[in-house]
JSON list of C-alpha atoms in Angstrom, two decimals:
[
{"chain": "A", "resi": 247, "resn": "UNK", "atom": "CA", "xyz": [13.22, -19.99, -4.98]},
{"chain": "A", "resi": 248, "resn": "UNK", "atom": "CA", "xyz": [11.65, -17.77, -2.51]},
{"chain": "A", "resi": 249, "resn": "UNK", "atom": "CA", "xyz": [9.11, -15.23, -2.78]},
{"chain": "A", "resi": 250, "resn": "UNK", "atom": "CA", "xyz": [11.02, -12.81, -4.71]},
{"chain": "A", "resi": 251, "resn": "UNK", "atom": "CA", "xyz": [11.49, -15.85, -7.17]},
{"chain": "A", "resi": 252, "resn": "UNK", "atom": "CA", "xyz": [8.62, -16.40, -7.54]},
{"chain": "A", "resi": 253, "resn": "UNK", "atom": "CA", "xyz": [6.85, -13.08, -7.71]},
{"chain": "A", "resi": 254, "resn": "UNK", "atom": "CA", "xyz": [9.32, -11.74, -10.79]},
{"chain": "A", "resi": 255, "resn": "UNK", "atom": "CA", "xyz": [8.85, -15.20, -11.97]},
{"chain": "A", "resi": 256, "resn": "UNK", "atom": "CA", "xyz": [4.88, -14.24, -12.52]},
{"chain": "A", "resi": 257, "resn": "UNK", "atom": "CA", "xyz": [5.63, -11.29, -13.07]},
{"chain": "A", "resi": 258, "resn": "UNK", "atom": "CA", "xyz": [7.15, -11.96, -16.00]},
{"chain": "A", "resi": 259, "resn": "UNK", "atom": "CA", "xyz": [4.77, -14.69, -16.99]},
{"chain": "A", "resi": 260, "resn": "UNK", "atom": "CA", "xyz": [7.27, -17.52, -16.41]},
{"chain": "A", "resi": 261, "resn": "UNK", "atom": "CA", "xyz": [5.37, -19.25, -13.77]},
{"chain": "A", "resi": 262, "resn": "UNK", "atom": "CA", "xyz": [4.58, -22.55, -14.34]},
{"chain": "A", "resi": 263, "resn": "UNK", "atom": "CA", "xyz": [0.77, -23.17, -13.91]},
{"chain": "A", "resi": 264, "resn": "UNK", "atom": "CA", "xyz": [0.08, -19.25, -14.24]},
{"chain": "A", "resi": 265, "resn": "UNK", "atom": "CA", "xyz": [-2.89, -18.68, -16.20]},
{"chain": "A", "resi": 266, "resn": "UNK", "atom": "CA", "xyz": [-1.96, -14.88, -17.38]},
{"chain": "A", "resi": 267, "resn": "UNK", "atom": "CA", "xyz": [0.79, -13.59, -19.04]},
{"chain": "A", "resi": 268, "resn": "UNK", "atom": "CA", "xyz": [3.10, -11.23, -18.65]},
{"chain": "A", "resi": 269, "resn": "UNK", "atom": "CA", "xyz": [2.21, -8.07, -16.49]},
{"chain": "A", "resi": 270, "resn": "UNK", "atom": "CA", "xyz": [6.33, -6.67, -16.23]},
{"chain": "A", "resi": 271, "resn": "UNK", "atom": "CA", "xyz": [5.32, -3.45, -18.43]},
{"chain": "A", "resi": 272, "resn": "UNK", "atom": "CA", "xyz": [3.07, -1.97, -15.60]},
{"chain": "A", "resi": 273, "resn": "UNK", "atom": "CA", "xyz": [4.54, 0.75, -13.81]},
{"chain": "A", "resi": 274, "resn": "UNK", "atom": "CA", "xyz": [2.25, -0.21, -10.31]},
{"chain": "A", "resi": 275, "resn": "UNK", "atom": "CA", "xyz": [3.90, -3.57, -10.87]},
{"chain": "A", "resi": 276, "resn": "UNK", "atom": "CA", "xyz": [7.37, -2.37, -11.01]},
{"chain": "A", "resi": 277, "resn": "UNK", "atom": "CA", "xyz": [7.13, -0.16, -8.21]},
{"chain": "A", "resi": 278, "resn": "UNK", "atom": "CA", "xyz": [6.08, -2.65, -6.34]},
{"chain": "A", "resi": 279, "resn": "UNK", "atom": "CA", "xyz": [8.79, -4.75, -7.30]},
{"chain": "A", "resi": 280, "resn": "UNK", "atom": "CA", "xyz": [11.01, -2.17, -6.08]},
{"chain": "A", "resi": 281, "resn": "UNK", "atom": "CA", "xyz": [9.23, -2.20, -2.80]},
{"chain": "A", "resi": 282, "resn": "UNK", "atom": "CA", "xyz": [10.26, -6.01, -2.50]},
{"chain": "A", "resi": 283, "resn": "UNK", "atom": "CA", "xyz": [13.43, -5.63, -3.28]},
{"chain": "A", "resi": 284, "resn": "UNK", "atom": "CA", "xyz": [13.90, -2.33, -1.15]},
{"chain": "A", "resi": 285, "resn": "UNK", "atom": "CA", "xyz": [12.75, -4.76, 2.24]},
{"chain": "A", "resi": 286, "resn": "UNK", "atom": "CA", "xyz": [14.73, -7.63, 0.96]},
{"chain": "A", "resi": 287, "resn": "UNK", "atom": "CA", "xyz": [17.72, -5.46, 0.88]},
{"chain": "A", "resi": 288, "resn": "UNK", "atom": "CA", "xyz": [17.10, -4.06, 4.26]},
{"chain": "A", "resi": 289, "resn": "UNK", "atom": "CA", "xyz": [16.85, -7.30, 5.77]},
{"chain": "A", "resi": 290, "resn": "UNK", "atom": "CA", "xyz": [19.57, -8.87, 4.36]},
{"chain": "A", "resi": 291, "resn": "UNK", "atom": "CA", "xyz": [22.04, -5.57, 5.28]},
{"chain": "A", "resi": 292, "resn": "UNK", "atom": "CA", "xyz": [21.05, -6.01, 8.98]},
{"chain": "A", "resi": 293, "resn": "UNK", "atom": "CA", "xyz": [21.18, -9.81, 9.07]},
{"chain": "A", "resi": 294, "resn": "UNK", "atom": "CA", "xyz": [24.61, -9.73, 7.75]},
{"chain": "A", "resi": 295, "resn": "UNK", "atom": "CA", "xyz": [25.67, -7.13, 10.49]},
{"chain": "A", "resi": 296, "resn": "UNK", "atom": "CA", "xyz": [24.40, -9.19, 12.86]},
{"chain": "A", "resi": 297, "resn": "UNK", "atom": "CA", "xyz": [26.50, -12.54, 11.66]},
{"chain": "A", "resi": 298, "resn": "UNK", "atom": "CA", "xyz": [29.49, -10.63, 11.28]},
{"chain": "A", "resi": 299, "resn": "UNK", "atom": "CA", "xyz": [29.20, -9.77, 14.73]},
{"chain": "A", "resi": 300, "resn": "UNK", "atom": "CA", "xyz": [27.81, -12.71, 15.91]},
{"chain": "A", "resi": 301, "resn": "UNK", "atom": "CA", "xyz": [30.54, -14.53, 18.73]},
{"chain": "A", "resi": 302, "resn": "UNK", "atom": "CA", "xyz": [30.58, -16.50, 21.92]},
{"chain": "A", "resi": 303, "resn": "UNK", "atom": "CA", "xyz": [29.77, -14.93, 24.61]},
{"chain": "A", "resi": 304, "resn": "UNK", "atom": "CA", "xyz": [28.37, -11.79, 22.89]},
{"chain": "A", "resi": 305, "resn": "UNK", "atom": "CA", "xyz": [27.87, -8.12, 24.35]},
{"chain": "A", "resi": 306, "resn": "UNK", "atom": "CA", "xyz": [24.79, -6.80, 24.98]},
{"chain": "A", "resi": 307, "resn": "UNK", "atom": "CA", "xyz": [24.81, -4.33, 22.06]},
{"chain": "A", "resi": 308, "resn": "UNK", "atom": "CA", "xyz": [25.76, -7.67, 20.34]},
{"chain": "A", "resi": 309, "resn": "UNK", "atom": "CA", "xyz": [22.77, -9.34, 21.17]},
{"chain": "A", "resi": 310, "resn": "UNK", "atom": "CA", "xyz": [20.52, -6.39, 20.30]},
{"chain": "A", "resi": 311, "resn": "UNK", "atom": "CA", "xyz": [21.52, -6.18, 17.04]},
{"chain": "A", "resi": 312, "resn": "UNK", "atom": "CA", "xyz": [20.92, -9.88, 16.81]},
{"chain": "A", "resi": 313, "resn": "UNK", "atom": "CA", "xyz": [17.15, -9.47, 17.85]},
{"chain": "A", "resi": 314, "resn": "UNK", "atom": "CA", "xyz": [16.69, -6.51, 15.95]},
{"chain": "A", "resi": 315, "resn": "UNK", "atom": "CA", "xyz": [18.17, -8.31, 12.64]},
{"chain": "A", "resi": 316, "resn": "UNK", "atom": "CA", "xyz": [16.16, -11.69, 13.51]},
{"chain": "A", "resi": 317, "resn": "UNK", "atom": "CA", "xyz": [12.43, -9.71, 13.93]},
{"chain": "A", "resi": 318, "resn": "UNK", "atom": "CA", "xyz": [13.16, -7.23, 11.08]},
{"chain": "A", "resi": 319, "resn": "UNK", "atom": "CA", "xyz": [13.79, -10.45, 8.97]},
{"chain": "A", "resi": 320, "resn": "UNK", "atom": "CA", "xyz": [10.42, -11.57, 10.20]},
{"chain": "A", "resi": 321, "resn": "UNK", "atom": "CA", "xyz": [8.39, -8.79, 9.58]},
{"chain": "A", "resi": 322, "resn": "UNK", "atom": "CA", "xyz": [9.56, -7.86, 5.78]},
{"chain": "A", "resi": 323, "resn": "UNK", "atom": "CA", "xyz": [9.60, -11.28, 4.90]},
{"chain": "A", "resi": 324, "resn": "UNK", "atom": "CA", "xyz": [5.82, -10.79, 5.82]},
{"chain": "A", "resi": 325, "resn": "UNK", "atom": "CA", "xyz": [5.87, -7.64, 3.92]},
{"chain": "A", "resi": 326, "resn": "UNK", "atom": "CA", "xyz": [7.40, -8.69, 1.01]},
{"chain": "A", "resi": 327, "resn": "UNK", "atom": "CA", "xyz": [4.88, -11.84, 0.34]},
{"chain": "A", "resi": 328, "resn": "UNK", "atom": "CA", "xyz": [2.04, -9.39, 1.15]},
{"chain": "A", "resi": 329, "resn": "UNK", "atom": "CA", "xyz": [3.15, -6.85, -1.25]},
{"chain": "A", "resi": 330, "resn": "UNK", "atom": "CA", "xyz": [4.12, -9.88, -4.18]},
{"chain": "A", "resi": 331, "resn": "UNK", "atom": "CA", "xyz": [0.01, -10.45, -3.39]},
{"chain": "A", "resi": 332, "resn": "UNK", "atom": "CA", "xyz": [-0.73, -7.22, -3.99]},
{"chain": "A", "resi": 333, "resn": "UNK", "atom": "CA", "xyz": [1.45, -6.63, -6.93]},
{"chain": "A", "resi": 334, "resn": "UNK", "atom": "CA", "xyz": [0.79, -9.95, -8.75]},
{"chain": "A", "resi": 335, "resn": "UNK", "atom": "CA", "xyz": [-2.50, -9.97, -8.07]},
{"chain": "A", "resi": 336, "resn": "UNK", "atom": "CA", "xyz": [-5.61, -12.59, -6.72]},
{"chain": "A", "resi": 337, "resn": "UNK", "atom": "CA", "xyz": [-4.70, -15.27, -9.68]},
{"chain": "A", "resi": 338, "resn": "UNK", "atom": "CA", "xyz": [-1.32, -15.34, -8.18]},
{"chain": "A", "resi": 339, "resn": "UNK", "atom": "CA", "xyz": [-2.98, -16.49, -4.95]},
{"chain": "A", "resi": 340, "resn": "UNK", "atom": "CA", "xyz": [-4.24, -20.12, -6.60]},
{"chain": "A", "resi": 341, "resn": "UNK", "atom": "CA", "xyz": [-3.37, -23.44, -4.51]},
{"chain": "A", "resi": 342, "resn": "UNK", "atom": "CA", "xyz": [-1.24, -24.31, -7.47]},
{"chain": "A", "resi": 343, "resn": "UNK", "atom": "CA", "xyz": [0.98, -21.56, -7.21]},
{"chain": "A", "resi": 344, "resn": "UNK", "atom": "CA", "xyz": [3.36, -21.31, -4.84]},
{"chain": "A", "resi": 345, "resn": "UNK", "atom": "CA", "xyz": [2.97, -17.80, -3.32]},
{"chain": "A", "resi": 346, "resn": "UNK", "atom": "CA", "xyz": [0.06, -18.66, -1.61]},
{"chain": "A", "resi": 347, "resn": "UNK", "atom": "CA", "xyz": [2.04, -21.13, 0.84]},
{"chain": "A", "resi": 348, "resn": "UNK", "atom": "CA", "xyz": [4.84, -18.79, 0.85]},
{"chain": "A", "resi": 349, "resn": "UNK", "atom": "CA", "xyz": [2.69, -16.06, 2.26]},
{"chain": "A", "resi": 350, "resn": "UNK", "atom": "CA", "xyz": [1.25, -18.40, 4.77]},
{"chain": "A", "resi": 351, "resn": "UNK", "atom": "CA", "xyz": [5.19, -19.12, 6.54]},
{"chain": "A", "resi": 352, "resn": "UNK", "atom": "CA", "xyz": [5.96, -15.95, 6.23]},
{"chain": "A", "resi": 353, "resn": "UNK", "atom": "CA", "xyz": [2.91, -14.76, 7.79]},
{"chain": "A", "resi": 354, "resn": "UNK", "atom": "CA", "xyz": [3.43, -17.30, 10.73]},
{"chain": "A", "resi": 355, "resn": "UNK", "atom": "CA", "xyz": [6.78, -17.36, 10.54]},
{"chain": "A", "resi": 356, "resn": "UNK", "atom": "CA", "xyz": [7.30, -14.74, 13.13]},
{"chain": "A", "resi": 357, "resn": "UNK", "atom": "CA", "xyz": [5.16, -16.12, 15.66]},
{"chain": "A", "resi": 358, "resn": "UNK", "atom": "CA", "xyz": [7.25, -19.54, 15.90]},
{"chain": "A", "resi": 359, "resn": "UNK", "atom": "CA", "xyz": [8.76, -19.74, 19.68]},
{"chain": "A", "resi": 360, "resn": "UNK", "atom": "CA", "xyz": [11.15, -19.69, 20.81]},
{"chain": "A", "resi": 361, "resn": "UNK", "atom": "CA", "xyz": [12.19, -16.45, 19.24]},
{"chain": "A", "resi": 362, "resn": "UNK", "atom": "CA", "xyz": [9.31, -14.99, 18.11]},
{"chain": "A", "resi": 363, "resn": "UNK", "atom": "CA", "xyz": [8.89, -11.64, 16.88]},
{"chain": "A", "resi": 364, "resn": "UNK", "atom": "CA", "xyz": [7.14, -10.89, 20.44]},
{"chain": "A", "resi": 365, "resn": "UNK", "atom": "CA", "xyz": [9.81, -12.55, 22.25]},
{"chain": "A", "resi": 366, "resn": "UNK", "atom": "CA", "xyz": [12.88, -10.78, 20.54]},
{"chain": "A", "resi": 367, "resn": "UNK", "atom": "CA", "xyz": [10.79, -7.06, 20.55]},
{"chain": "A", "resi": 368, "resn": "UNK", "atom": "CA", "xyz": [10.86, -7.84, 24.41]},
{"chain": "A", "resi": 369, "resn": "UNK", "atom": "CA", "xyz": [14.51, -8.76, 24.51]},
{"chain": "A", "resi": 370, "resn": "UNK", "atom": "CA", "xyz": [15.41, -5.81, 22.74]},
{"chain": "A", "resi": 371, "resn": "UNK", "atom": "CA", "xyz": [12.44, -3.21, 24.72]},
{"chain": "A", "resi": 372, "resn": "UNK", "atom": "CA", "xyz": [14.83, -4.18, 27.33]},
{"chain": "A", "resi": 373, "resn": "UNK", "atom": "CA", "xyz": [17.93, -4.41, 26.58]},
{"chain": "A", "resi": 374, "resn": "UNK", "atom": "CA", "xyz": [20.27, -1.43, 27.55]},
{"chain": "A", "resi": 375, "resn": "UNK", "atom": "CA", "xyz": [17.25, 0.07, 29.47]},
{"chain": "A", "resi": 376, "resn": "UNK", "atom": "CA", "xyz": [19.08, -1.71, 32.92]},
{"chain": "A", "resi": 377, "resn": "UNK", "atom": "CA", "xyz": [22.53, -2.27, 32.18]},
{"chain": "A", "resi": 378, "resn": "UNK", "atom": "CA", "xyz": [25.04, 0.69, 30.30]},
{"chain": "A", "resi": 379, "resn": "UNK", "atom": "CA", "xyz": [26.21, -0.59, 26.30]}
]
């Protein structure tokens, strides 16, 4: 599972290895949670945009949208593992747990070449700035 696995996973004091119980019933939590999910949703809306209009030979507006979809993925995936930190809270953050890796690639995630967040943020500062579409 990913990070939203694993962070309702702990939340709900399911995690194997986790040394507290549950901590569902606290409103922070949940709206937390909902900030998670809220990113995750926005990523994955975008993303699919961009496959469904993903072809050979794509337009420029095409390829925008595929930038924009690949560094918004990036960034809330960081988001998302920094706000499962912040919800679950330091324990969640032990080597045997899993978040703490899973914050690490998402954190560095977006500075993999080639397409790095950098790299796609200058592909799409100038795209449609020279050409029209």
């Amino acid at each position: 599972g990913g990070i939203l696995d694993t962070a309702a996973a702990y939340l709900r004091g399911e995690l194997p290895g986790q040394v507290t119980g549950a901590r569902r019933d606290h409103p922070i939590k949940q709206y937390g949670w909902a900030q998670m999910q809220l990113r995750y949703e926005q990523s994955r809306a975008l993303l699919y945009r961009a496959i469904d209009e993903a072809v050979i030979d794509p337009s420029e507006a095409q390829l925008a949208t595929g930038w924009a979809a690949a560094v918004t993925v990036m960034e809330h995936a960081a988001e998302v593992a920094s706000t499962a930190i912040r919800v679950c809270g330091g324990q969640s953050m032990q080597k045997n747990l899993p978040l703490e890796r899973m914050y690490r690639d998402a954190r560095l995630g977006s500075t993999m070449l080639p397409w790095s967040a950098e790299v796609c943020m200058e592909r799409l500062g100038r795209s449609r700035l020279y050409t029209e579409g």
